[in-house]
Coordinates of C-alpha atoms in Angstrom, one line a residue:
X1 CA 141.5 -22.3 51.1
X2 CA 141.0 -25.7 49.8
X3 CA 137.8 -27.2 48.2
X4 CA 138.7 -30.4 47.0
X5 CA 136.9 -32.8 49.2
X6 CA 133.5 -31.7 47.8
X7 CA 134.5 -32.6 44.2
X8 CA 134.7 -35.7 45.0
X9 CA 132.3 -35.9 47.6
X10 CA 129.6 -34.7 44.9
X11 CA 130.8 -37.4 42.3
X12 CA 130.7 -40.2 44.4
X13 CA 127.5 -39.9 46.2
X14 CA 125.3 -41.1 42.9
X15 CA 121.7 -40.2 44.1
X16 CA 118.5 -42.2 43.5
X17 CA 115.6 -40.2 41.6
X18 CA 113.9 -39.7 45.1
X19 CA 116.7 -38.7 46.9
X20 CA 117.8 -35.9 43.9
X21 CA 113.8 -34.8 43.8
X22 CA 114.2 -34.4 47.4
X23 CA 116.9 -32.0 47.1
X24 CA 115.4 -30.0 44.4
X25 CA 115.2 -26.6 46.1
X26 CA 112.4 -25.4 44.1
X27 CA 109.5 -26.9 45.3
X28 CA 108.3 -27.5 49.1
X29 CA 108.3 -30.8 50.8
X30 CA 107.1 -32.4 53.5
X31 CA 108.7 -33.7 56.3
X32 CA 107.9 -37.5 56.1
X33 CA 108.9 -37.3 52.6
X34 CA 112.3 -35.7 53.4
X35 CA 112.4 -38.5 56.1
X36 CA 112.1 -40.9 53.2
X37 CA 113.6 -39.8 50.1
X38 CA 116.8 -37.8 51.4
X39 CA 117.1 -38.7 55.0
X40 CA 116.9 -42.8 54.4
X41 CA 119.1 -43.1 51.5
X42 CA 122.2 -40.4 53.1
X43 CA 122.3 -42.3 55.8
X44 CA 122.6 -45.9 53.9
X45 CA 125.1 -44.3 51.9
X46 CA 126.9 -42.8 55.2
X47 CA 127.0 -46.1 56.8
X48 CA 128.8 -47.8 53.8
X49 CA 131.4 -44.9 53.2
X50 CA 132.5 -44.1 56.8
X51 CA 132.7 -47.7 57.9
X52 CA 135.3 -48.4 55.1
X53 CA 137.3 -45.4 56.6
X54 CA 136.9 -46.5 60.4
X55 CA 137.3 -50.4 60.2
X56 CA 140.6 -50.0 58.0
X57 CA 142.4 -47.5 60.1
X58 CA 141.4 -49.6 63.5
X59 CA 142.7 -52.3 61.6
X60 CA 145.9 -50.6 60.7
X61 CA 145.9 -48.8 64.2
X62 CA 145.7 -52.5 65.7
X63 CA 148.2 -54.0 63.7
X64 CA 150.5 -51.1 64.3
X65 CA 150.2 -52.1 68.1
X66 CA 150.4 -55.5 67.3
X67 CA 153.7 -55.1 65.5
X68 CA 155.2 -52.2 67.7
X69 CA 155.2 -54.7 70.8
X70 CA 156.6 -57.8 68.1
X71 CA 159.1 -55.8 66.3
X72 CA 160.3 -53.1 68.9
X73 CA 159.0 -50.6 66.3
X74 CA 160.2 -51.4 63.7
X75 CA 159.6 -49.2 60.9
X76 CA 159.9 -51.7 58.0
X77 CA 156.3 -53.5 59.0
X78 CA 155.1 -49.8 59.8
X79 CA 155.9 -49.2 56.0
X80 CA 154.3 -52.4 54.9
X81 CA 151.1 -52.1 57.2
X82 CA 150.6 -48.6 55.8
X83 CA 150.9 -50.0 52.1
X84 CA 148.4 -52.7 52.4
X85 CA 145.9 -50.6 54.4
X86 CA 146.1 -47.9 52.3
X87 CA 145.8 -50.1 48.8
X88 CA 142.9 -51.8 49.9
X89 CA 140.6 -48.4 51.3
X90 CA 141.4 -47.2 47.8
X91 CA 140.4 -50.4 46.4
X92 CA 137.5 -49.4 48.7
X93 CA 136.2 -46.1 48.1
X94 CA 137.4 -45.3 44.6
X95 CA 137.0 -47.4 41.8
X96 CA 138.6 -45.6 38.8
X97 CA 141.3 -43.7 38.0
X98 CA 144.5 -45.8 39.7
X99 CA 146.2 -45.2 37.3
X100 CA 146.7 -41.7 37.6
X101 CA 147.5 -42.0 41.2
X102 CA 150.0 -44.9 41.1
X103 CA 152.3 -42.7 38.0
X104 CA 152.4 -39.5 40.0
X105 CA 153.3 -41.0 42.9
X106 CA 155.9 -42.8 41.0
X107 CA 157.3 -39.9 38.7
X108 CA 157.1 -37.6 41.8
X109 CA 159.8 -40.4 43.7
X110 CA 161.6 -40.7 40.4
X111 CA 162.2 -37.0 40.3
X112 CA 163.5 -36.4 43.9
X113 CA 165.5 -39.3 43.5
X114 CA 167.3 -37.7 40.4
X115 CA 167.5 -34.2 42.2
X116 CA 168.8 -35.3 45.4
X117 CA 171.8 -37.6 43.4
X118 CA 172.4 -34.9 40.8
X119 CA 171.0 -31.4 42.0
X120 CA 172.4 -31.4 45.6
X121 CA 175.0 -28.7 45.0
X122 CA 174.7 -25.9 47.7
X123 CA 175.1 -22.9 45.2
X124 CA 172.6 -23.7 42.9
X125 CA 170.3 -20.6 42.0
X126 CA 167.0 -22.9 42.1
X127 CA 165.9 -24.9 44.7
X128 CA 165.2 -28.8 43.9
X129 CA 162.0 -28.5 45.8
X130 CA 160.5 -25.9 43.7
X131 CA 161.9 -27.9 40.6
X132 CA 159.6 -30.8 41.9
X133 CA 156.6 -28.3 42.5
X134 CA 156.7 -27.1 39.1
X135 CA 157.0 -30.8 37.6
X136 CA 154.2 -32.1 39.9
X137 CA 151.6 -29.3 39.1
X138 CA 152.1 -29.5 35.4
X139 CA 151.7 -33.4 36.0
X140 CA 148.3 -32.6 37.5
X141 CA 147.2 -30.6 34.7
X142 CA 148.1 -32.5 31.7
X143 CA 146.7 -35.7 33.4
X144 CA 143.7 -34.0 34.1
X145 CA 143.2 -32.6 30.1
X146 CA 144.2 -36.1 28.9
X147 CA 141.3 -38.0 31.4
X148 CA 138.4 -38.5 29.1
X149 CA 136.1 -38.8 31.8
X150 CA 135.6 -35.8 34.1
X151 CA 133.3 -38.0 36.5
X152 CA 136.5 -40.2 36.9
X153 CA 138.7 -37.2 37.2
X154 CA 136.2 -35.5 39.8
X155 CA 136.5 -39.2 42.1
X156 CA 140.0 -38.8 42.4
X157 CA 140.8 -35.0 42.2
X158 CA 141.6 -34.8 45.5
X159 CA 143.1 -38.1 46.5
X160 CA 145.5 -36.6 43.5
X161 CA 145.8 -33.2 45.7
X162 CA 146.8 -34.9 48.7
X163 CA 149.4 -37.0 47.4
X164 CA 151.0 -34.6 45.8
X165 CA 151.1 -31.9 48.6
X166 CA 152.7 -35.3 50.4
X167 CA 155.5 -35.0 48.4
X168 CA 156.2 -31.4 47.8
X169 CA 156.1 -31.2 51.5
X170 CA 158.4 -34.0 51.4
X171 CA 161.0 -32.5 48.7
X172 CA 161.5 -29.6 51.1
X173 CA 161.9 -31.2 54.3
X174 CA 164.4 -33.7 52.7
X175 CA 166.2 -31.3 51.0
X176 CA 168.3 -29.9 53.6
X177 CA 167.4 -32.5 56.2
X178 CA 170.0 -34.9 55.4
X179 CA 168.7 -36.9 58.7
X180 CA 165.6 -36.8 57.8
X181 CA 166.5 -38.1 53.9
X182 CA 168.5 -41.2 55.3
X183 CA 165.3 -42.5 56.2
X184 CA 163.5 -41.9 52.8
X185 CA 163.5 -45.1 50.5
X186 CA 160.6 -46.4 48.2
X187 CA 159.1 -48.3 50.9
X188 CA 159.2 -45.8 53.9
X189 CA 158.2 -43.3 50.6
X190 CA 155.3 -45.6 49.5
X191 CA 154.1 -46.2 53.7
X192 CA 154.0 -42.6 53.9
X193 CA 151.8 -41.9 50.4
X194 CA 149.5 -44.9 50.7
X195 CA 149.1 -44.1 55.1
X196 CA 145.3 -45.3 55.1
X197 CA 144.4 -42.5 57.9
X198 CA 144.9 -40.2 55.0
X199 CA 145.3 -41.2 51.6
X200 CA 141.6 -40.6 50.3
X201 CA 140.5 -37.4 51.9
X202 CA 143.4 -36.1 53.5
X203 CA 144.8 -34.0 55.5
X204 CA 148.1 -33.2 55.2
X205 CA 150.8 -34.9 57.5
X206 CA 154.4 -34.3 57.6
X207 CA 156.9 -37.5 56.8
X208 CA 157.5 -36.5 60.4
X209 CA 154.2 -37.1 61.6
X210 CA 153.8 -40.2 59.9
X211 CA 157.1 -41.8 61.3
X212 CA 156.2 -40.7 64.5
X213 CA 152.7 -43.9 64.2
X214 CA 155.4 -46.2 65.1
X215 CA 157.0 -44.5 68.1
X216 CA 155.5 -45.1 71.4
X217 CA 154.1 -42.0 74.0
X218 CA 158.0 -42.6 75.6
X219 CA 157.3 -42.7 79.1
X220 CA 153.7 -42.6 79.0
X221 CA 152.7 -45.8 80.1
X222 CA 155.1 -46.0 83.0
X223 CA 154.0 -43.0 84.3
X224 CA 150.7 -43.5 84.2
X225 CA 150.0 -47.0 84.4
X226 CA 147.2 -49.0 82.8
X227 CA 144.3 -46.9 84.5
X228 CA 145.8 -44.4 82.1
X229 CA 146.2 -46.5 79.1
X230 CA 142.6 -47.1 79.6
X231 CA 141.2 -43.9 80.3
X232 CA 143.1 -43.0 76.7
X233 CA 141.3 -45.8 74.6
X234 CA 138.4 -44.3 75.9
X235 CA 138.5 -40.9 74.7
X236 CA 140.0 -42.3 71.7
X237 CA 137.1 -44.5 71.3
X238 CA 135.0 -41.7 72.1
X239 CA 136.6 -39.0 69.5
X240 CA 136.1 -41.6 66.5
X241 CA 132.3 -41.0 67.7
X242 CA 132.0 -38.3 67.9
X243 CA 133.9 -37.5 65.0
X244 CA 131.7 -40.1 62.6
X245 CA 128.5 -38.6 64.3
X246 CA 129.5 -35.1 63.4
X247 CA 130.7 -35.5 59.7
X248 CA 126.7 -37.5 59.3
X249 CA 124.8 -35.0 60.4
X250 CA 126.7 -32.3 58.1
X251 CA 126.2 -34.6 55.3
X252 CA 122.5 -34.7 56.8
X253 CA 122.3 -31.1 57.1
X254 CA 123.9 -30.7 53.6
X255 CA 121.6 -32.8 51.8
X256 CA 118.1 -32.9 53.4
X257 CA 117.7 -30.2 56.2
X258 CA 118.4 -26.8 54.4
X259 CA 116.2 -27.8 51.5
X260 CA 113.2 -28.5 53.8
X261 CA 113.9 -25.2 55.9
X262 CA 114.2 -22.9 53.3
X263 CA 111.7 -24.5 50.7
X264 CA 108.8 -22.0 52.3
X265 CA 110.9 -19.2 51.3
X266 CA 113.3 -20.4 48.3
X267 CA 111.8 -18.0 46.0
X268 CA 114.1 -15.2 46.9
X269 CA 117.6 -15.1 45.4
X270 CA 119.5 -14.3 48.4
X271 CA 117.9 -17.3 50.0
X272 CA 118.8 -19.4 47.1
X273 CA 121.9 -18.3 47.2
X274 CA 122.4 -18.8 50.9
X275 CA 121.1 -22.1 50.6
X276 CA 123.7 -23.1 48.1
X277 CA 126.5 -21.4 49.6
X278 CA 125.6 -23.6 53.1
X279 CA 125.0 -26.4 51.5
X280 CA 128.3 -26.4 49.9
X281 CA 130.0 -25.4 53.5
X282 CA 128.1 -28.1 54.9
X283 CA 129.6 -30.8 52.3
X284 CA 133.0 -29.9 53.7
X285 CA 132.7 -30.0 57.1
X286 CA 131.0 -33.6 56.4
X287 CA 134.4 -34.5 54.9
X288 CA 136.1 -32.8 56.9
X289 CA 135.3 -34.2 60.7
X290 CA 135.2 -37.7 57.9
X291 CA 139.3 -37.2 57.6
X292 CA 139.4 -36.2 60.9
X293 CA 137.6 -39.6 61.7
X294 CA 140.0 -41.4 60.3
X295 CA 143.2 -40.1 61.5
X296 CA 142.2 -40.7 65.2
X297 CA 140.7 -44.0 63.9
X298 CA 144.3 -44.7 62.6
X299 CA 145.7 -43.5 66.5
X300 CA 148.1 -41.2 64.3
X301 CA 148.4 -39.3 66.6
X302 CA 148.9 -41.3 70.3
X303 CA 152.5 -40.2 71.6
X304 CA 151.3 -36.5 72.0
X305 CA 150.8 -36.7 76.0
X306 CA 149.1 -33.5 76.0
X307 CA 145.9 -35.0 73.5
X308 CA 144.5 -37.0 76.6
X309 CA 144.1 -34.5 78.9
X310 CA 140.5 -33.9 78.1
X311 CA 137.5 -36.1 75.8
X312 CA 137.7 -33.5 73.4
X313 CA 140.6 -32.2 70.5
X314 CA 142.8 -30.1 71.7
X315 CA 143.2 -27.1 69.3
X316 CA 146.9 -28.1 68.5
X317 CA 145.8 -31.4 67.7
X318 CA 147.2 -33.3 64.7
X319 CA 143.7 -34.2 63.9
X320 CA 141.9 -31.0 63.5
X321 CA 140.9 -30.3 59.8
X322 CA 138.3 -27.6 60.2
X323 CA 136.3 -25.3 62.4
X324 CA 132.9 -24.5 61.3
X325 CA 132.6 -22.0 64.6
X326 CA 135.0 -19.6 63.0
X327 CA 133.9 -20.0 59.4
X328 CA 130.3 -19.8 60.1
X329 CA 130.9 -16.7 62.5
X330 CA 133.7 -15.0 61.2
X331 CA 135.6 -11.8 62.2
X332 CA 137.5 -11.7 59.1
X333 CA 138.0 -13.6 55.6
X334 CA 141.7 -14.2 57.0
X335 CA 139.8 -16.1 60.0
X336 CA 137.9 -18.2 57.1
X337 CA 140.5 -19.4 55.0
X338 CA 142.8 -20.4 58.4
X339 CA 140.2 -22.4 59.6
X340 CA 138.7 -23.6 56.7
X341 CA 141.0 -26.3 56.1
X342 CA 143.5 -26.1 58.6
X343 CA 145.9 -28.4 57.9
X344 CA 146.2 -26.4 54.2
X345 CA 146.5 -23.3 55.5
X346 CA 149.8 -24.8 57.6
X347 CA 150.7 -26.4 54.1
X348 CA 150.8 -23.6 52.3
X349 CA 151.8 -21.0 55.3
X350 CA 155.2 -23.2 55.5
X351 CA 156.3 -24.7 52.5
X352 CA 155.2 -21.4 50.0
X353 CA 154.6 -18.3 51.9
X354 CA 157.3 -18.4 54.1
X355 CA 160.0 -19.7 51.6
X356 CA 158.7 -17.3 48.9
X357 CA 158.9 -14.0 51.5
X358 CA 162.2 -13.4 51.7
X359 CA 163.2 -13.3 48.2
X360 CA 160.2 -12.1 46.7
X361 CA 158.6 -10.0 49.3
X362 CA 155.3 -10.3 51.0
X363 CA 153.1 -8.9 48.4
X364 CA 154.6 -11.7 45.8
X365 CA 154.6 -14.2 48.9
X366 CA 150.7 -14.0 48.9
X367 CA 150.2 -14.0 44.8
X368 CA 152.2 -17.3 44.9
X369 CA 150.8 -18.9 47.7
X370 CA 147.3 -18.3 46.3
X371 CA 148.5 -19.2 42.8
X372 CA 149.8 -22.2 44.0
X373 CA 146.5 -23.2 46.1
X374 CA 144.7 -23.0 42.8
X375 CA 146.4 -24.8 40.7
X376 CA 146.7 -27.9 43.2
X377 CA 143.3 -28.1 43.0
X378 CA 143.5 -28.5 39.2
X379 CA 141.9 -27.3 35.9
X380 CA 138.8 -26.1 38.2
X381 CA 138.2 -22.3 36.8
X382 CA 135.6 -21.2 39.5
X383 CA 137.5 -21.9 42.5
X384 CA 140.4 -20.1 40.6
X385 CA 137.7 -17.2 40.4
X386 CA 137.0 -17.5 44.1
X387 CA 140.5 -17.6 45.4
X388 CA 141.2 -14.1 43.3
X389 CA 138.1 -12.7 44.9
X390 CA 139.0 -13.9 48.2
X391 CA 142.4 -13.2 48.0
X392 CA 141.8 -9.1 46.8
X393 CA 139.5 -8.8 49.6
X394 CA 141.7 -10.2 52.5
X395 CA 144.1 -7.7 51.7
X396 CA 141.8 -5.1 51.4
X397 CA 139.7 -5.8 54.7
X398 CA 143.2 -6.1 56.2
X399 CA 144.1 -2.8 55.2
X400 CA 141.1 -1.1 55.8
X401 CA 141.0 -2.6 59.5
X402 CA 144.6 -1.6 60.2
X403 CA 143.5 1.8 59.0
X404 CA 140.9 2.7 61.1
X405 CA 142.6 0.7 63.4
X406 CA 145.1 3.8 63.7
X407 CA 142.9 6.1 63.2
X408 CA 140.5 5.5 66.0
X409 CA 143.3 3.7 68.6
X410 CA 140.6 0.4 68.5
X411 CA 140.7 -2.7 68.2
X412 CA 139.1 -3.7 65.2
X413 CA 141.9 -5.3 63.4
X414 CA 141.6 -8.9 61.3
X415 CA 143.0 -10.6 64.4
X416 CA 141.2 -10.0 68.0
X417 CA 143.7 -8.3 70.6
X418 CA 143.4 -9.1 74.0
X419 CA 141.2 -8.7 76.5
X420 CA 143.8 -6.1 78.6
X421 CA 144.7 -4.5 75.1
X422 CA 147.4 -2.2 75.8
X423 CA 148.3 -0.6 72.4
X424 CA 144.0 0.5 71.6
X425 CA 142.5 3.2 73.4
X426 CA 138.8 1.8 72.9
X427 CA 138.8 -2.3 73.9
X428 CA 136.8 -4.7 71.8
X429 CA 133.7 -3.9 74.4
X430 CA 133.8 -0.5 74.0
X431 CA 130.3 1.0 71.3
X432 CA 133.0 2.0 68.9
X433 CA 134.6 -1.7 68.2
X434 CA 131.5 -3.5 68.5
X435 CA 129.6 -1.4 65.7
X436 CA 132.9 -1.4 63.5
X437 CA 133.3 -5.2 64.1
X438 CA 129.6 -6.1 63.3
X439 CA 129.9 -4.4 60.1
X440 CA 132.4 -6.4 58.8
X441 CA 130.9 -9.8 60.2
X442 CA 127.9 -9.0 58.0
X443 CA 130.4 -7.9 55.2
X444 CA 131.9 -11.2 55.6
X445 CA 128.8 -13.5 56.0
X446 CA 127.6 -12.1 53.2
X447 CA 130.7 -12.6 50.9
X448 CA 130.4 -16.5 52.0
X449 CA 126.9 -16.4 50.7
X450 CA 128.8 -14.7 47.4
X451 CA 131.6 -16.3 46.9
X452 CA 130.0 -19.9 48.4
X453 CA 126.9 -20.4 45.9
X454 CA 128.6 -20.5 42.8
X455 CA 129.3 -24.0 43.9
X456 CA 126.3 -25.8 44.2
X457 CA 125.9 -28.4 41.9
X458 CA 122.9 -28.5 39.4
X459 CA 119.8 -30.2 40.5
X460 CA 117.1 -27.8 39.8
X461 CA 115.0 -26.7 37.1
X462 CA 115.9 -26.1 33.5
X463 CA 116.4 -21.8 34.1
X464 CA 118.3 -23.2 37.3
X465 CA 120.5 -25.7 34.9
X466 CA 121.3 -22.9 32.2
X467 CA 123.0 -20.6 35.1
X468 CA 125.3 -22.8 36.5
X469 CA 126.4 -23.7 32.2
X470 CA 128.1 -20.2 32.5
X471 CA 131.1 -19.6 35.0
X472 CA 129.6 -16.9 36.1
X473 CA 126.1 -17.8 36.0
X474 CA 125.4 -17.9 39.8
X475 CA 127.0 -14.1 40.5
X476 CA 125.2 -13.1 37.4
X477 CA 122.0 -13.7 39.4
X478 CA 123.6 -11.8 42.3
X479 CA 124.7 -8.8 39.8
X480 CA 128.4 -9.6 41.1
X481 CA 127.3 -7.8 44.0
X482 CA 130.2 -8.5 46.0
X483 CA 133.0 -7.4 43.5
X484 CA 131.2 -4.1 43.3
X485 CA 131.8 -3.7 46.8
X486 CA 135.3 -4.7 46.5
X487 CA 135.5 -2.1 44.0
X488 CA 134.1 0.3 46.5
X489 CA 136.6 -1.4 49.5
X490 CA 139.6 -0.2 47.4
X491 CA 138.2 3.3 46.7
X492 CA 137.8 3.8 50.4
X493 CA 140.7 2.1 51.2
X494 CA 143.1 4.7 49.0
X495 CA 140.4 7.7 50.7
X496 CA 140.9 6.9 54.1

């Protein structure tokens, strides 16, 4: 799972007095003065922050054009386009902490470089690419612990994850790529760090991907013909929308609307905590559909015929970070951490899990590719907290499914089976999987309310303030309700 885009989203958005007393969950307000004090000041803030993100990239989108039908696509001006845009959104949207970026992204280059000229033997014991992963975490940390300022560490904590996820990806496909390398250099390397559609809030491309902005739909055009070419700028226009439309009203939803709903009845924990919890969810998916924004807004993703077949993403697209459907209604925490942050879970499913199963095993796959989601994400101790929880209950939930599962020939596994299910006796409509399945949906909602409100920044009053001081001051409120359960999961997962 990732969490990194509401560390910064929290830092940046610097709230006035009205705005912060509107937000304050323990006392009831009105709706004109929600209107007033939260509603009015989100949205001037929206306004400024996603218009940086959409005029750049339709800038760089139109340039791109502009140069593709100048150049023949000539990837030297994509490199340079991509540079510029990217310098000057950051120039944009974060105003400390440059530093940091620009000597990772160098001494990340600098280190490939060295392994790929010295390190390239084929019967070497360690891979170069895990040589780079282990270089650019510790990199992370110590620059983290040496920042003075945590406010200016929290602006550009994940800017700092995405570039460095950039080029671990990049130090594996390069490694035995050797196609693939001939086309690395330090200006095709900087194009692809500083690409504006991502270089902020993510997500994750491939080198591929990114190479692939200057390469026109091949055929597409004469196929089609300019009623097509039209019809596309359209939905494209229309996704940006969309898209912009979406990512305000979460922030909306995230900083007004559940304080107002559940003032009337705040004074139960549960609904504190749920309020928290989807108040924190809601934060991401405003950041979310916001990076989604701008990598349609940057036309990353054009030459993929199959995106124009309807106004809306296709679920393969390139631009799909999240889905709040599944996480909000899940079937299982597996479901929740896939869709979460989708590009992540690809990250981390390709470059970790997979090249850590084979000679470690899948038990050691999954330690490691947790670990490593953790520590990309920094010196932050409560989301290391949360991944261990969420992590020891995925693989209990999966085992307790697949057990009864057997057991009852159902289909109540962590991943839905078919309608025509041929391998389960009882269907997904039969009494037996629909009780089963609803448990676990409530199980799971209410681990999101768990494992969700412990991070919700600190806005209330002073009892309020001294939880959050303690790591586990939010579950202390809760009793650590949910890792008593887990407790209990693994009980009855060893009695069944």
């Amino acid at each position: 799972m990732d969490y990194y885009y509401d560390d910064y989203y929290d830092e940046y958005y610097d709230q006035s007095e009205q705005a912060a007393a509107a937000r304050a969950l323990h006392r009831e307000v009105g709706f004109e003065e929600t209107i007033s004090n939260c509603v009015h000041p989100s949205l001037r803030f929206a306004t400024q922050y996603v218009t940086n993100f959409i005029a750049i990239n339709l800038l760089f989108s139109l340039l791109v054009l502009v140069v593709r039908r100048i150049f023949n696509a000539s990837q030297r001006w994509l490199h340079l386009l991509s540079c510029l845009c990217g310098i000057v959104l950051l120039y944009r949207v974060i105003d400390h902490g440059f530093y940091h970026f620009v000597q990772l992204a160098v001494t990340l280059h600098v280190v490939q470089w060295l392994l790929h000229r010295w390190f390239s033997a084929s019967n070497r014991y360690i891979k170069s690419p895990f040589i780079v992963i282990a270089y650019g975490i510790g990199n992370l940390l110590v620059s983290e612990l040496l920042e003075p300022s945590a406010e200016t560490w929290n602006r550009i904590r994940g800017t700092q994850m995405i570039l460095l996820m950039k080029a671990l990806s990049l130090a594996f496909d390069t490694d035995e790529n050797l196609a693939l390398r001939s086309q690395l250099n330090v200006l095709s390397y900087s194009g692809y760090i500083l690409c504006p559609a991502n270089v902020v809030l993510g997500p994750w491309t491939s080198f591929n991907d990114y190479l692939n902005i200057a390469k026109p739909a091949l055929g597409m055009e004469a196929k089609h013909g300019r009623s097509s070419s039209s019809r596309r700028l359209l939905i494209h226009v229309f996704r940006i929308l969309i898209s912009a439309l979406m990512a305000i009203g979460f922030m909306l939803t995230s900083n007004c609307m559940i304080d107002y709903l559940l003032a009337p009845v705040f004074s139960w924990k549960w609904v504190r905590a749920y309020g928290r919890a989807l108040s924190f969810r809601t934060s991401h998916y405003f950041i979310a559909y916001l990076s989604q924004c701008s990598m349609i807004a940057a036309a990353a993703d054009w030459n993929r015929s199959d995106d124009d077949r309807s106004i809306m993403l296709p679920v393969s697209s390139l631009y799909r970070v999240t889905s709040p459907t599944a996480v909000e209604f899940p079937r299982s925490l597996v479901q929740v951490v896939t869709a979460w942050n989708i590009p992540m879970h690809l990250w981390l499913k390709r470059y970790i899990f997979r090249t850590t199963k084979r000679p470690f095993g899948t038990a050691a796959a999954i330690a490691l590719t947790y670990i490593i989601s953790s520590l990309l994400h920094g010196l932050h101790y409560r989301l290391w907290l949360t991944l261990l929880t969420i992590g020891s209950w995925t693989f209990v939930e999966h085992e307790i499914r697949r057990k009864i599962a057997a057991i009852y020939s159902a289909c109540v596994l962590v991943g839905k089976c078919p309608d025509s299910c041929a391998v389960h006796q009882h269907n997904s409509r039969s009494l037996l999987c629909i009780v089963i399945n609803a448990l676990f949906f409530a199980l799971n909602t209410f681990n999101l309310i768990y494992l969700g409100c412990i991070f919700e920044s600190t806005e209330g009053p002073p009892e309020e303030v001294h939880h959050d001081k303690s790591i586990f001051g939010r579950w202390t409120e809760l009793n650590y309700a949910s890792h008593w359960l887990l407790a209990f999961a693994y009980l009855f997962y060893f009695v069944i």
